[in-house]
Coordinates of C-alpha atoms and ligand atoms in Angstrom, one line a residue:
M288 CA 30.7 -11.6 -11.5
Q289 CA 29.2 -12.5 -14.8
R290 CA 27.7 -9.7 -16.8
A291 CA 24.0 -9.5 -17.1
K292 CA 22.5 -9.7 -20.6
T293 CA 20.5 -6.6 -21.4
I294 CA 17.4 -7.1 -23.5
D295 CA 17.8 -5.1 -26.7
R296 CA 14.1 -4.6 -27.5
P297 CA 13.4 -0.9 -26.7
V298 CA 10.2 -1.7 -24.8
L299 CA 12.1 -3.5 -22.1
A300 CA 14.9 -1.0 -21.7
R301 CA 16.6 -1.1 -18.3
L302 CA 15.3 -4.6 -17.4
T303 CA 17.7 -7.4 -17.4
F304 CA 17.4 -11.2 -17.4
P305 CA 20.7 -12.0 -15.6
P306 CA 22.6 -15.3 -16.3
L307 CA 21.0 -18.2 -14.4
S308 CA 24.2 -19.0 -12.6
M309 CA 24.1 -15.6 -10.9
L310 CA 20.6 -16.0 -9.7
K311 CA 21.4 -19.3 -8.1
E312 CA 24.1 -18.0 -5.7
E313 CA 21.8 -17.7 -2.7
R314 CA 19.9 -20.9 -3.4
W315 CA 20.2 -22.4 0.1
L316 CA 19.0 -19.5 2.1
I317 CA 16.1 -18.6 -0.1
G318 CA 15.3 -22.2 -1.0
S319 CA 15.1 -23.1 2.7
H320 CA 12.6 -20.3 3.3
I321 CA 10.4 -21.3 0.4
L322 CA 10.6 -25.0 1.3
V323 CA 9.6 -24.5 4.9
A324 CA 6.9 -22.1 3.8
L325 CA 5.5 -24.8 1.6
L326 CA 5.7 -27.4 4.4
A327 CA 3.8 -25.1 6.7
L328 CA 1.2 -24.4 4.0
F329 CA 0.5 -28.1 3.4
P330 CA -1.7 -29.0 6.4
G331 CA -3.3 -25.6 6.4
I332 CA -4.3 -25.6 2.7
L333 CA -5.7 -29.1 3.0
M334 CA -8.1 -28.1 5.7
G335 CA -9.8 -25.5 3.4
P336 CA -11.8 -27.9 1.2
F337 CA -12.9 -29.8 4.3
Q338 CA -14.4 -26.7 5.8
A339 CA -16.2 -26.0 2.6
F340 CA -17.6 -29.5 2.6
S341 CA -18.6 -29.3 6.3
R342 CA -20.5 -26.1 5.8
S343 CA -22.5 -27.4 2.7
P344 CA -26.0 -28.7 3.5
G345 CA -25.9 -30.9 0.4
F346 CA -22.6 -32.4 1.2
V347 CA -23.4 -33.1 4.8
A348 CA -26.7 -34.8 3.8
M349 CA -24.8 -36.9 1.3
F350 CA -22.2 -38.1 3.8
P351 CA -23.9 -38.1 7.2
E352 CA -21.5 -40.7 8.5
W353 CA -18.6 -38.2 8.1
E354 CA -20.2 -35.8 10.5
I355 CA -18.4 -37.0 13.6
P356 CA -14.9 -37.7 12.5
V357 CA -14.3 -34.9 10.0
F358 CA -16.7 -32.1 11.0
S359 CA -16.3 -32.1 14.7
F360 CA -12.8 -30.6 14.5
Y361 CA -14.2 -27.5 12.8
Y362 CA -12.5 -24.8 15.0
Q363 CA -9.2 -26.7 15.3
A364 CA -9.2 -27.2 11.5
L365 CA -10.0 -23.5 10.9
T366 CA -7.2 -22.4 13.2
V367 CA -4.7 -24.7 11.4
H368 CA -6.0 -23.3 8.1
G369 CA -5.7 -19.6 9.1
V370 CA -2.5 -19.7 11.1
M371 CA -0.5 -21.9 8.8
N372 CA -1.7 -20.4 5.5
A373 CA -2.0 -16.7 6.5
L374 CA 0.7 -16.3 9.1
F375 CA 3.5 -18.9 8.7
F376 CA 3.4 -19.6 5.0
T377 CA 3.1 -16.0 4.0
V378 CA 5.7 -14.6 6.4
L379 CA 8.4 -17.2 5.4
F380 CA 7.7 -16.7 1.8
I381 CA 7.8 -12.9 2.0
V382 CA 11.1 -12.9 3.9
G383 CA 12.7 -15.4 1.4
H384 CA 11.4 -13.3 -1.4
A385 CA 12.7 -10.0 0.1
Y386 CA 16.2 -11.5 0.5
F387 CA 16.1 -12.5 -3.2
V388 CA 15.0 -9.1 -4.4
M389 CA 17.5 -7.2 -2.2
Q390 CA 20.5 -9.3 -3.2
R391 CA 19.6 -9.5 -6.9
S392 CA 18.5 -6.0 -7.5
L393 CA 21.2 -4.3 -5.5
Q394 CA 23.8 -6.9 -6.7
R395 CA 25.3 -7.3 -3.3
P396 CA 25.1 -9.9 -0.5
L397 CA 23.0 -9.4 2.6
W398 CA 24.5 -7.3 5.4
K399 CA 24.9 -10.4 7.6
P400 CA 24.0 -13.8 6.0
G401 CA 24.5 -15.4 9.5
L402 CA 21.8 -13.2 10.9
A403 CA 19.5 -14.3 8.1
W404 CA 20.1 -17.9 9.1
L405 CA 19.5 -17.1 12.7
A406 CA 16.2 -15.4 11.9
F407 CA 15.2 -18.4 9.9
V408 CA 15.9 -20.7 12.9
V409 CA 13.9 -18.4 15.2
M410 CA 11.0 -18.6 12.8
I411 CA 11.2 -22.3 12.5
A412 CA 11.2 -22.6 16.3
G413 CA 8.1 -20.4 16.2
L414 CA 6.4 -22.6 13.6
L415 CA 7.1 -25.8 15.6
A416 CA 5.8 -24.3 18.9
T417 CA 2.6 -22.9 17.4
A418 CA 2.0 -26.1 15.3
Y419 CA 2.4 -28.2 18.4
A420 CA 0.0 -26.1 20.3
I421 CA -2.7 -26.2 17.7
M422 CA -2.3 -29.7 16.2
I423 CA -0.9 -31.8 19.0
E424 CA -1.7 -30.2 22.3
G425 CA -5.0 -29.2 20.8
R426 CA -6.2 -26.5 23.2
S427 CA -5.4 -23.5 21.0
S428 CA -8.3 -23.3 18.6
V429 CA -8.4 -19.5 18.8
L430 CA -8.3 -18.8 15.1
Y431 CA -5.8 -16.7 13.3
T432 CA -7.2 -13.5 14.8
F433 CA -6.1 -14.7 18.3
Y434 CA -7.4 -11.9 20.5
T435 CA -9.1 -12.4 23.8
P436 CA -11.4 -13.5 25.4
L437 CA -10.4 -16.8 23.7
T438 CA -7.1 -17.9 25.2
A439 CA -4.7 -20.4 23.8
Q440 CA -2.0 -22.5 25.3
P441 CA 1.3 -20.6 25.9
W442 CA 3.2 -22.4 23.1
F443 CA 0.7 -20.9 20.6
Y444 CA 1.7 -17.3 21.5
L445 CA 5.3 -18.0 22.1
G446 CA 5.5 -19.5 18.6
L447 CA 3.9 -16.4 17.0
T448 CA 6.1 -14.1 19.0
L449 CA 9.2 -15.9 17.7
L450 CA 7.8 -15.6 14.2
I451 CA 7.6 -11.8 14.6
V452 CA 11.0 -11.5 16.3
G453 CA 12.4 -13.5 13.3
T454 CA 10.8 -10.9 10.9
W455 CA 12.4 -8.0 12.9
M456 CA 15.8 -9.7 12.5
A457 CA 15.2 -10.1 8.8
A458 CA 14.1 -6.5 8.5
T459 CA 17.3 -5.3 10.2
N460 CA 19.3 -7.3 7.7
L461 CA 17.4 -5.8 4.8
F462 CA 17.6 -2.3 6.1
M463 CA 21.3 -2.5 6.7
T464 CA 21.9 -4.1 3.2
Y465 CA 20.0 -1.1 1.7
A466 CA 22.0 1.3 3.8
G467 CA 25.3 -0.2 2.7
W468 CA 24.2 0.1 -0.9
K469 CA 23.2 3.7 -0.4
R470 CA 26.6 4.5 1.1
D471 CA 28.4 3.0 -1.9
N472 CA 26.0 4.6 -4.4
P473 CA 25.3 8.1 -3.3
G474 CA 22.7 10.0 -5.3
K475 CA 21.4 6.8 -7.0
R476 CA 17.8 5.8 -6.9
C477 CA 17.1 2.2 -5.8
P478 CA 15.3 -0.2 -8.1
L479 CA 11.5 -0.2 -7.8
A480 CA 11.5 -3.8 -6.4
V481 CA 13.8 -2.7 -3.6
F482 CA 11.6 0.3 -3.0
G483 CA 8.7 -2.1 -2.5
V484 CA 10.6 -4.3 0.0
M485 CA 11.7 -1.2 2.0
S486 CA 8.1 0.2 2.1
N487 CA 6.7 -3.2 3.2
F488 CA 9.2 -3.9 5.9
L489 CA 9.1 -0.4 7.3
M490 CA 5.3 -0.7 7.5
W491 CA 5.6 -4.1 9.1
C492 CA 8.1 -3.1 11.8
F493 CA 5.9 -0.3 12.9
A494 CA 2.6 -2.2 12.7
T495 CA 3.9 -5.2 14.7
T496 CA 4.7 -3.1 17.7
S497 CA 1.0 -3.2 18.7
V498 CA 0.8 -7.0 18.4
A499 CA 4.0 -7.3 20.5
L500 CA 2.3 -5.1 23.1
L501 CA -0.8 -7.3 23.0
M502 CA 1.3 -10.5 23.4
F503 CA 3.2 -9.2 26.4
S504 CA 0.5 -7.3 28.2
M505 CA -2.4 -9.7 27.8
L506 CA -2.1 -12.9 25.8
I507 CA 1.1 -14.5 27.2
P508 CA 0.3 -13.6 30.8
A509 CA -3.3 -14.8 30.5
S510 CA -2.2 -18.1 28.9
F511 CA 0.2 -18.7 31.8
G512 CA -2.5 -17.8 34.3
W513 CA -0.5 -14.8 35.6
I514 CA -3.4 -12.4 35.1
E515 CA -7.0 -13.3 35.5
K516 CA -8.7 -10.7 33.5
T517 CA -8.2 -9.2 30.0
D518 CA -9.8 -6.4 28.1
P519 CA -11.2 -7.8 24.8
Q520 CA -12.0 -4.4 23.3
L521 CA -8.4 -3.1 23.9
A522 CA -7.1 -6.5 22.6
R523 CA -9.1 -6.0 19.4
I524 CA -7.8 -2.5 19.0
L525 CA -4.2 -3.6 19.4
F526 CA -4.8 -6.5 17.0
W527 CA -6.3 -4.5 14.2
F528 CA -3.7 -1.8 14.4
F529 CA -1.5 -4.6 13.1
G530 CA -4.2 -6.5 11.3
H531 CA -4.8 -4.2 8.3
P532 CA -1.1 -3.7 7.6
L533 CA -0.8 -7.4 7.8
V534 CA -3.0 -7.8 4.7
Y535 CA -0.8 -5.4 2.8
F536 CA 2.3 -7.2 4.0
W537 CA 0.9 -10.2 2.1
L538 CA 0.0 -8.1 -0.9
F539 CA 3.4 -6.3 -1.3
P540 CA 5.3 -9.2 -2.9
A541 CA 2.5 -9.6 -5.4
Y542 CA 2.6 -5.9 -6.2
I543 CA 6.4 -6.1 -6.6
S544 CA 5.9 -9.0 -9.0
W545 CA 3.2 -7.2 -11.0
Y546 CA 5.2 -4.0 -11.2
T547 CA 8.7 -5.2 -11.7
M548 CA 8.5 -8.7 -13.3
L549 CA 5.1 -9.4 -14.9
P550 CA 5.4 -6.6 -17.5
A551 CA 8.6 -8.2 -18.9
Q552 CA 7.4 -11.8 -18.4
A553 CA 4.3 -10.9 -20.4
G554 CA 6.4 -9.1 -23.0
G555 CA 5.4 -5.5 -22.3
R556 CA 6.6 -2.6 -20.2
L557 CA 5.4 -0.9 -17.1
F558 CA 3.5 2.3 -17.8
S559 CA 5.0 4.4 -15.0
Q560 CA 7.7 3.8 -12.4
L561 CA 6.8 6.9 -10.5
L562 CA 3.2 5.8 -10.2
G563 CA 4.5 2.5 -8.8
R564 CA 6.5 4.3 -6.1
V565 CA 3.6 6.4 -5.2
A566 CA 1.4 3.3 -4.9
F567 CA 3.9 1.5 -2.7
L568 CA 4.3 4.5 -0.4
M569 CA 0.5 5.1 -0.1
L570 CA -0.1 1.5 0.6
A571 CA 2.5 1.5 3.4
I572 CA 1.5 4.8 5.0
F573 CA -2.3 4.5 4.7
S574 CA -2.5 0.9 5.9
L575 CA -2.0 2.2 9.4
P576 CA -4.9 4.7 10.1
V577 CA -7.7 2.4 8.7
G578 CA -7.8 -0.7 11.0
V579 CA -11.1 0.4 12.6
H580 CA -12.9 -0.8 9.5
H581 CA -12.5 -4.2 11.1
L582 CA -14.2 -2.8 14.3
L583 CA -17.2 -1.0 12.8
A584 CA -19.6 -3.2 14.7
D585 CA -17.8 -2.9 18.0
P586 CA -19.6 -1.1 20.7
G587 CA -16.6 0.3 22.5
I588 CA -15.4 2.5 19.7
S589 CA -16.6 6.1 19.0
Q590 CA -18.6 7.0 15.9
V591 CA -16.0 9.7 15.1
A592 CA -13.2 7.1 15.0
K593 CA -15.3 4.8 12.8
F594 CA -16.0 7.7 10.5
V595 CA -12.3 8.8 10.2
H596 CA -11.1 5.3 9.5
T597 CA -13.9 4.7 7.0
V598 CA -12.9 7.8 5.0
L599 CA -9.2 6.9 5.1
T600 CA -10.1 3.3 4.0
F601 CA -11.3 4.9 0.8
V602 CA -7.9 6.7 0.5
V603 CA -6.0 3.4 0.8
I604 CA -8.0 2.0 -2.1
V605 CA -6.4 4.6 -4.4
P606 CA -3.0 2.9 -4.8
S607 CA -4.8 -0.3 -5.9
L608 CA -6.8 1.7 -8.4
L609 CA -3.5 3.2 -9.6
T610 CA -2.2 -0.3 -9.9
A611 CA -5.2 -1.5 -12.0
F612 CA -4.4 1.3 -14.4
N613 CA -0.6 0.9 -14.5
I614 CA -0.6 -2.9 -14.8
G615 CA -3.6 -2.9 -17.1
A616 CA -1.6 -0.6 -19.4
A617 CA 1.5 -2.9 -19.1
L618 CA -0.7 -5.9 -20.1
E619 CA -2.2 -4.0 -23.0
R620 CA 1.3 -3.2 -24.3
A621 CA 2.1 -6.9 -23.9
G622 CA -1.1 -7.9 -25.8
R623 CA -0.2 -5.4 -28.6
Q624 CA 3.3 -7.0 -28.8
H625 CA 1.5 -10.3 -29.4
G626 CA -0.5 -8.9 -32.3
A627 CA -3.6 -7.3 -30.7
T628 CA -4.9 -4.6 -32.9
R629 CA -8.5 -3.9 -31.7
R630 CA -9.6 -2.1 -28.6
L631 CA -10.0 -5.0 -26.2
D632 CA -8.4 -8.0 -27.9
W633 CA -5.2 -7.4 -25.9
L634 CA -7.1 -9.0 -23.0
W635 CA -6.9 -12.4 -24.6
K636 CA -3.7 -12.0 -26.6
Q637 CA -1.5 -12.8 -23.7
D638 CA 1.1 -15.5 -23.2
W639 CA -1.5 -18.0 -21.8
K640 CA 0.8 -21.0 -22.3
N641 CA 3.2 -19.6 -19.7
P642 CA 2.0 -20.5 -16.1
V643 CA 4.1 -17.8 -14.6
V644 CA 2.1 -15.2 -16.5
T645 CA -1.2 -17.0 -16.5
A646 CA -1.2 -17.4 -12.7
Q647 CA -0.5 -13.7 -12.2
I648 CA -3.2 -12.5 -14.6
G649 CA -5.5 -15.0 -12.8
G650 CA -4.6 -13.2 -9.6
L651 CA -5.2 -9.8 -11.1
F652 CA -8.6 -10.9 -12.5
M653 CA -9.7 -12.1 -9.1
F654 CA -8.5 -8.9 -7.4
I655 CA -11.1 -7.0 -9.3
F656 CA -13.8 -8.9 -7.3
G657 CA -11.7 -9.1 -4.1
G658 CA -11.1 -5.4 -4.2
F659 CA -14.7 -4.4 -4.9
S660 CA -16.0 -6.7 -2.2
G661 CA -13.7 -4.9 0.2
M662 CA -14.9 -1.5 -0.9
I663 CA -18.5 -2.7 -0.3
H664 CA -18.0 -3.8 3.2
A665 CA -15.8 -0.9 4.0
S666 CA -18.9 1.3 3.7
F667 CA -20.0 2.0 7.2
T668 CA -23.7 1.1 6.7
L669 CA -23.2 -2.0 4.6
N670 CA -20.7 -3.3 7.0
I671 CA -23.3 -3.5 9.7
A672 CA -25.2 -5.9 7.4
L673 CA -22.2 -7.9 6.2
H674 CA -19.8 -8.0 9.2
N675 CA -19.3 -11.5 10.6
T676 CA -21.2 -13.0 7.7
S677 CA -19.6 -15.3 5.1
W678 CA -19.2 -12.3 2.9
V679 CA -16.0 -11.5 4.7
P680 CA -14.3 -14.9 4.0
A681 CA -15.5 -14.5 0.4
H682 CA -13.7 -11.1 0.3
F683 CA -10.4 -12.4 1.6
H684 CA -10.4 -15.6 -0.5
M685 CA -10.6 -13.3 -3.5
T686 CA -7.8 -11.1 -2.3
L687 CA -5.5 -13.2 -0.1
A688 CA -6.3 -16.6 -1.4
S689 CA -6.6 -15.5 -5.1
A690 CA -4.8 -12.3 -6.0
V691 CA -1.9 -12.8 -3.6
M692 CA -1.8 -16.6 -3.6
L693 CA -2.0 -17.0 -7.4
T694 CA 0.8 -14.5 -7.8
Y695 CA 2.9 -16.4 -5.2
I696 CA 2.1 -19.5 -7.2
G697 CA 3.2 -17.8 -10.4
M698 CA 6.4 -16.9 -8.6
L699 CA 6.8 -20.5 -7.3
Y700 CA 6.7 -21.6 -10.9
W701 CA 10.0 -19.7 -11.5
F702 CA 11.4 -19.8 -8.0
V703 CA 11.5 -23.6 -7.6
P704 CA 13.0 -24.3 -11.1
L705 CA 15.5 -21.6 -10.5
L706 CA 16.6 -22.8 -7.1
R707 CA 16.7 -26.4 -8.3
G708 CA 18.3 -25.8 -11.6
R709 CA 15.8 -27.9 -13.5
V710 CA 12.8 -26.9 -15.6
L711 CA 9.3 -27.0 -14.2
W712 CA 8.1 -30.7 -14.1
S713 CA 4.9 -30.1 -16.0
R714 CA 3.7 -26.9 -17.7
T715 CA 0.3 -28.5 -18.5
A716 CA -0.3 -29.5 -14.9
A717 CA 0.7 -26.0 -13.9
L718 CA -1.8 -24.5 -16.3
A719 CA -4.5 -26.9 -15.2
Q720 CA -3.7 -26.0 -11.6
V721 CA -4.1 -22.3 -12.3
A722 CA -7.4 -22.9 -14.1
T723 CA -8.9 -25.0 -11.3
W724 CA -7.7 -22.5 -8.7
V725 CA -9.4 -19.6 -10.5
G726 CA -12.5 -21.6 -11.2
G727 CA -12.6 -22.9 -7.6
M728 CA -12.2 -19.5 -6.1
I729 CA -14.9 -18.0 -8.4
L730 CA -17.4 -20.6 -7.1
F731 CA -16.1 -20.3 -3.5
G732 CA -16.2 -16.5 -3.6
H733 CA -19.6 -16.2 -5.2
G734 CA -21.1 -18.9 -2.9
M735 CA -19.8 -17.4 0.3
G736 CA -20.7 -13.9 -0.8
A737 CA -24.2 -14.7 -1.8
A738 CA -24.7 -16.7 1.4
G739 CA -23.3 -13.8 3.4
V740 CA -25.8 -11.3 1.8
G741 CA -28.5 -13.7 3.0
G742 CA -27.1 -13.5 6.5
V743 CA -25.1 -16.7 6.9
I744 CA -22.6 -16.1 9.6
R745 CA -18.8 -16.8 9.1
R746 CA -16.8 -19.1 11.3
T747 CA -19.4 -21.7 12.1
D748 CA -20.2 -25.1 10.8
L749 CA -23.8 -24.5 12.0
A750 CA -25.1 -24.0 8.5
N751 CA -26.8 -27.3 9.0
A752 CA -28.1 -26.6 12.4
P753 CA -31.8 -25.9 13.1
Y754 CA -31.1 -22.6 15.1
F755 CA -33.8 -23.7 17.6
G756 CA -36.5 -23.1 14.9
D757 CA -36.0 -19.3 15.0
E758 CA -37.8 -17.7 12.0
T759 CA -35.0 -15.3 11.1
A760 CA -32.4 -18.0 11.4
L761 CA -34.4 -20.3 9.2
A762 CA -34.3 -17.6 6.5
F763 CA -30.5 -17.8 6.8
Q764 CA -30.8 -21.5 6.3
K765 CA -32.3 -20.9 2.9
A766 CA -29.4 -18.7 2.0
S767 CA -27.0 -21.4 3.1
V768 CA -27.8 -23.5 0.0
W769 CA -25.2 -21.2 -1.6
L770 CA -22.7 -23.0 0.5
N771 CA -23.2 -26.0 -1.8
T772 CA -21.6 -23.9 -4.6
T773 CA -18.8 -23.1 -2.2
A774 CA -18.3 -26.9 -1.6
I775 CA -18.0 -27.5 -5.4
G776 CA -15.4 -24.7 -5.4
G777 CA -13.7 -26.5 -2.5
G778 CA -13.6 -29.7 -4.6
L779 CA -11.9 -27.9 -7.5
L780 CA -9.5 -26.3 -5.1
L781 CA -8.5 -29.7 -3.7
I782 CA -7.7 -30.8 -7.2
S783 CA -5.7 -27.7 -7.7
V784 CA -3.7 -28.2 -4.4
I785 CA -2.8 -31.7 -5.5
L786 CA -1.7 -30.5 -8.9
L787 CA 0.4 -27.7 -7.3
Y788 CA 2.2 -29.9 -4.8
T789 CA 2.7 -32.8 -7.3
N790 CA 4.3 -30.3 -9.7
L791 CA 6.6 -28.8 -7.1
V792 CA 7.7 -32.1 -5.7
G793 CA 8.1 -33.3 -9.3
T794 CA 10.3 -30.3 -10.1
L795 CA 12.5 -30.9 -7.0
F796 CA 13.0 -34.6 -7.4
F797 CA 12.0 -35.9 -10.8
S798 CA 12.6 -33.1 -13.4
R799 CA 15.7 -34.0 -15.4
K800 CA 16.0 -31.2 -17.9
P801 CA 18.4 -28.5 -16.9
L802 CA 17.0 -25.0 -16.8
T803 CA 18.3 -22.9 -19.6
E804 CA 15.7 -20.1 -19.9
N805 CA 15.6 -17.4 -17.3
Q806 CA 12.1 -16.1 -16.5
V807 CA 13.2 -13.7 -13.8
P808 CA 13.7 -10.2 -15.0
I809 CA 15.7 -8.1 -12.6
S810 CA 16.0 -4.4 -12.7
T811 CA 19.2 -3.1 -11.0
E812 CA 18.5 0.6 -11.5
G813 CA 16.0 3.1 -10.4
D814 CA 14.6 5.8 -12.7
T815 CA 17.1 8.6 -12.5
R816 CA 14.4 11.2 -13.1
L817 CA 12.7 10.5 -9.8
P818 CA 13.2 12.8 -6.8
L819 CA 15.6 11.4 -4.2
W820 CA 13.4 12.4 -1.3
L821 CA 11.1 9.6 -2.2
E822 CA 13.7 7.4 -0.5
N823 CA 13.8 9.4 2.7
W824 CA 12.6 6.5 4.9
W825 CA 13.0 8.4 8.2
M826 CA 10.6 10.9 6.9
W827 CA 8.1 8.3 5.8
L828 CA 8.3 6.6 9.2
G829 CA 7.6 10.0 10.8
V830 CA 4.6 10.4 8.6
M831 CA 3.3 6.9 9.5
I832 CA 3.7 7.6 13.2
I833 CA 2.0 10.9 13.1
L834 CA -0.9 9.6 11.0
A835 CA -1.3 6.5 13.1
A836 CA -1.2 8.6 16.3
M837 CA -3.9 10.9 15.0
A838 CA -6.1 8.1 13.9
W839 CA -5.6 5.7 16.9
G840 CA -4.6 7.9 19.7
P841 CA -8.2 9.2 20.5
L842 CA -9.4 5.6 20.7
L843 CA -6.8 4.6 23.3
V844 CA -7.4 7.7 25.5
D845 CA -11.1 7.2 25.2
E846 CA -12.1 6.6 28.8
E847 CA -14.7 4.0 27.8
I848 CA -11.9 1.8 26.8
L849 CA -9.1 2.5 29.2
F850 CA -11.0 3.2 32.4
N851 CA -14.4 1.6 32.1
A852 CA -13.5 -1.3 30.0
P853 CA -15.7 -4.3 30.0
I854 CA -13.2 -6.6 31.7
T855 CA -13.7 -10.3 31.4
G856 CA -11.8 -13.3 32.6
P857 CA -9.9 -15.3 29.9
T858 CA -11.8 -18.3 28.9
G859 CA -9.3 -21.0 28.1
L860 CA -11.5 -22.8 25.6
P861 CA -10.6 -26.4 25.0
M862 CA -12.5 -26.2 21.7
R863 CA -11.9 -28.6 18.9
Ligands
LIG1001 FE1 -9.8 -6.6 3.2 C1 -11.5 -7.8 5.9 C2 -11.6 -3.7 3.3 C3 -8.0 -5.4 0.5 C4 -7.7 -9.3 3.4 N1 -9.7 -8.2 4.4 C5 -10.5 -8.6 5.5 C6 -10.0 -9.8 6.0 C7 -8.9 -10.2 5.4 C8 -8.7 -9.2 4.3 C9 -8.1 -11.4 5.6 O1 -13.5 -2.3 5.3 C10 -10.7 -10.5 7.2 C11 -10.2 -10.2 8.5 C12 -10.9 -11.0 9.6 O2 -10.6 -12.2 9.7 O3 -11.8 -10.5 10.2 N2 -9.8 -4.9 2.1 C13 -10.7 -3.9 2.3 C14 -10.4 -2.9 1.3 C15 -9.4 -3.3 0.5 C16 -9.0 -4.6 1.0 C17 -11.2 -1.6 1.1 N3 -8.2 -7.2 2.2 C18 -7.6 -6.6 1.1 C19 -6.4 -7.3 0.7 C20 -6.4 -8.4 1.5 C21 -7.5 -8.4 2.4 C22 -5.6 -6.9 -0.5 C23 -5.4 -9.5 1.5 C24 -4.3 -9.6 0.8 N4 -11.3 -5.9 4.4 C25 -11.9 -4.7 4.3 C26 -12.8 -4.5 5.4 C27 -12.8 -5.7 6.2 C28 -11.8 -6.5 5.5 C29 -13.7 -3.4 5.7 C30 -13.6 -6.0 7.4 C31 -14.8 -6.6 7.2 C32 -15.5 -7.0 8.4 O4 -16.6 -6.5 8.7 O5 -15.1 -7.8 9.2 C33 -8.7 -2.6 -0.6 O6 -7.3 -2.5 -0.4 C34 -9.0 -3.2 -1.9 C35 -8.5 -2.4 -3.1 C36 -8.5 -3.2 -4.4 C37 -9.0 -2.8 -5.6 C38 -8.9 -3.7 -6.7 C39 -8.0 -3.2 -7.9 C40 -7.9 -4.1 -9.0 C41 -6.7 -4.5 -9.5 C42 -6.7 -5.6 -10.6 C43 -6.8 -5.0 -12.0 C44 -6.8 -6.1 -13.0 C45 -6.1 -6.1 -14.2 C46 -6.2 -7.4 -15.0 C47 -5.3 -5.0 -14.6 C48 -9.8 -1.5 -5.7 C49 -5.4 -3.9 -9.2 C50 -7.0 -7.3 -16.2 C51 -7.0 -8.6 -16.9 C52 -8.0 -9.4 -17.1 C53 -7.8 -10.7 -17.8 C54 -9.4 -9.0 -16.8
LIG1002 CU1 -8.5 -4.2 6.7

């Protein structure tokens, strides 16, 4: 194996930029995951701007003749958007990224490469089945939060089940690779990036048990017509046990990048490794006992449970606040390396010409608003006003579609060149892409948020409907002019998507210049001063299970839910 070149500047001690040839060894496996992830994303991401247009009163008035062909597929388009972007793209990307981190940081191959390929095939089968159910068969417009009473076609659930089974196979491979490394390196601390992958997949494996239960006890039997009734409240409980960890499953690779790559890419150094590990563990452990913050408006859940989960939600904010401090300090160091001398000038003395860095800083910037919008609707009383309004999509477009997605995009700008062996096709297009994405999401987030405060509901294209002349609803109509701002944001985002895909296709097929500069810092060591018990994964799993049982157990044994549940029949909605 070639020796990695160690950076001699003291600020980057222990971080290495390995030779490019070393990084390309696993190009087929990881490249295939990234490529299929991008293919899944394509139809989903294109639906976004059209939804923004279809909800804008100004846009609909300008193009009334579009109403029937484009806007009448609202729920189908929204399902494509949510399922492809938030479930298939993310999961495939995260698994590919985890394999990369494990192999490079531990400097050993996966436990069973054949199992990784098998998991990939299972996930692709899942993708095809679900895509068929939504886009071709067409009777599966149940949105990405697929709980009852809406019921989709069986292929929809079978596809999602396969996706999850694929992630369990991937997790087994990752855990066994780690265990092999531990066996060969007794007493050593694993690198921080590996610690992040382990925390994430441990959380994921535990959290997905509830969605598996939901699939097999309710959704699949209902969709085949084997059972006639389902319990929507129980379905929502089982979904949101998994639903909140899901959002951190998306976030983890971004955190891994911010903590273990961005500091060196920006030219600085992480403030604290220990704080990073604490943040990763807190994120994983406290993601489980907080999911009721999605159910604060549900009638079948006790006030005590709502209170406990609200308090714990404010605990799970702490690791992100630690992150703001740690990464902020790393960026300040980078700015000082670039000549910043005054208190705040490090903010703009960054390497703005590098899209890998710019995209990630764009993501961090948007996370300030995304995070704070989350803190606002996590507050019990404010949630009652904001739940199910367009405030909620505003929040998750500033977290998932901005902080996470921009960081993934920053990673794509090194991943794709690395896997292809050619430089990025156009740096300028990449910078323009990041700028239009940030600009588009600011307009989108502000428009949706302001409309939501005015009461405009989410998940409807009825912004233009008269609401039967109802006075209160007409007040919402006034607020819905904010959705014109959203539509302008959607237009900018459409430009950004075109720039992104053109650049990636250009890098794959038209870029001629060989890649000579490595932008992927890899740490192969953990900080030796850290206590070893931080890596006691059985203990952390135990803590997760106990906390989750304490927070969710009382809900499930609540007789209102299990014994007096409001049972309804599944409604197989042929909505489009
Ligand atoms: Fe959330 C709903 C609460 C984080 C995603 N969330 C959602 C939904 C999604 C989602 C998809 O309590 C919709 C689900 C559905 O369809 O119904 N969320 C929170 C809270 C946090 C949070 C408290 N959410 C996320 C993340 C997501 C995500 C992350 C995706 C990746 N969320 C909620 C609640 C609901 C909800 C309620 C239900 C609402 C309802 O009623 O339905 C926290 O984890 C956020 C903490 C984050 C921070 C930000 C820290 C800032 C940092 C950046 C620093 C910047 C620097 C750069 C250093 C406190 C780290 C400086 C440089 C410059 C150039 C300025
Ligand atoms: Cu949540």
